[in-house]
XYZ file of C-alpha atoms in Angstrom:
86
model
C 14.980 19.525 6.940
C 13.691 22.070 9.333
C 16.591 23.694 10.007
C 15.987 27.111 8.451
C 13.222 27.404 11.115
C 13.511 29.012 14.348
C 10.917 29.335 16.932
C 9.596 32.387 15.901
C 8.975 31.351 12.180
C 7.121 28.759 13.918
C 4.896 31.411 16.514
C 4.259 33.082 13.289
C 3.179 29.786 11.433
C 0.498 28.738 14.392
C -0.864 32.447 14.542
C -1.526 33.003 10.521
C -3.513 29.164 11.142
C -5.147 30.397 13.908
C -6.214 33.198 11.793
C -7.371 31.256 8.609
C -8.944 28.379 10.613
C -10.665 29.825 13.602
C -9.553 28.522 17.453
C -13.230 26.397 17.175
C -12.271 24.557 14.152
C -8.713 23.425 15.374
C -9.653 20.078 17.447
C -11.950 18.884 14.588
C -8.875 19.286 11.600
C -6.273 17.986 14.432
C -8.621 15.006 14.518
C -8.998 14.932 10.924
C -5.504 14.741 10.354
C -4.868 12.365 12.420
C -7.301 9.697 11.106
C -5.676 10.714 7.909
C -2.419 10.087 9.091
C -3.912 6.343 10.207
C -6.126 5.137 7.330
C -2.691 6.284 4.929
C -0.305 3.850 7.945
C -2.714 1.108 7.391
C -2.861 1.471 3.716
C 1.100 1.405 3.797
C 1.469 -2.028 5.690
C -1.878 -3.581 3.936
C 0.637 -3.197 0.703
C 4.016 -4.137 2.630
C 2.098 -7.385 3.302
C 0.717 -7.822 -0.223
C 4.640 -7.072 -1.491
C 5.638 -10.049 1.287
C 2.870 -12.721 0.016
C 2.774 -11.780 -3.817
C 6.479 -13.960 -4.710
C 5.475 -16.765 -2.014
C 1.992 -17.514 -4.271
C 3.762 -17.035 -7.492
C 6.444 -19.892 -6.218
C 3.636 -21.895 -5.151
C 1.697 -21.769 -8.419
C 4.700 -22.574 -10.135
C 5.307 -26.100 -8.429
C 1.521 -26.803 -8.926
C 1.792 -26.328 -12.474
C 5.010 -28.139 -12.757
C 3.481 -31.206 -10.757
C 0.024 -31.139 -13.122
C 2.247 -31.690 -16.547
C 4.411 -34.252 -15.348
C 1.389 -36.215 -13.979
C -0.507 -35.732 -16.728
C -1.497 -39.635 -18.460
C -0.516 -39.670 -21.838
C -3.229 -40.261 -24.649
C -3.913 -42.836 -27.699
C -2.095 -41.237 -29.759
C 1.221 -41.366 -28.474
C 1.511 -38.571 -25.480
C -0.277 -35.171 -27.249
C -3.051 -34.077 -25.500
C -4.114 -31.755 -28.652
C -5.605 -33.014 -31.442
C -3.642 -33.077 -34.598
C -4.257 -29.927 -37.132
C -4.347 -30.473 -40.543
């Protein structure tokens, strides 16, 4: 990935960022980045556990439904729920 660059490119790379940034302003977008870098972690396993869940509460909705129709007491008129239409 890296592997076109040597240790100068890199020198060069930290002094043109010194440059445009300023040695004051370093710490504070260091720190920024990193809480950047945490809040988009978080975000990533928040929706690896959604992902997990999601199929094990469709699977469980599906038995409930199942269970509610074949419980279900048939009517007067001979098992339909729904009125005839005419």
């Amino acid at each position: 990935m890296m592997a076109g660059l040597t240790g100068w490119h890199l020198l060069v790379l930290v002094l043109i960022i010194l440059l445009l940034f300023g040695a004051a302003k370093l710490p504070a977008l260091a720190k920024s980045m990193g809480q950047s870098a945490r809040v988009f972690k978080g975000e990533m396993k928040a929706m690896k556990d959604d992902d997990t869940s999601a199929p094990q509460n469709t699977a469980d909705s599906t038995v409930t439904s199942t269970a509610t129709e074949t419980t279900a007491a048939p009517t007067r008129d001979g098992g339909s729920s729904n009125p005839p239409t005419t």
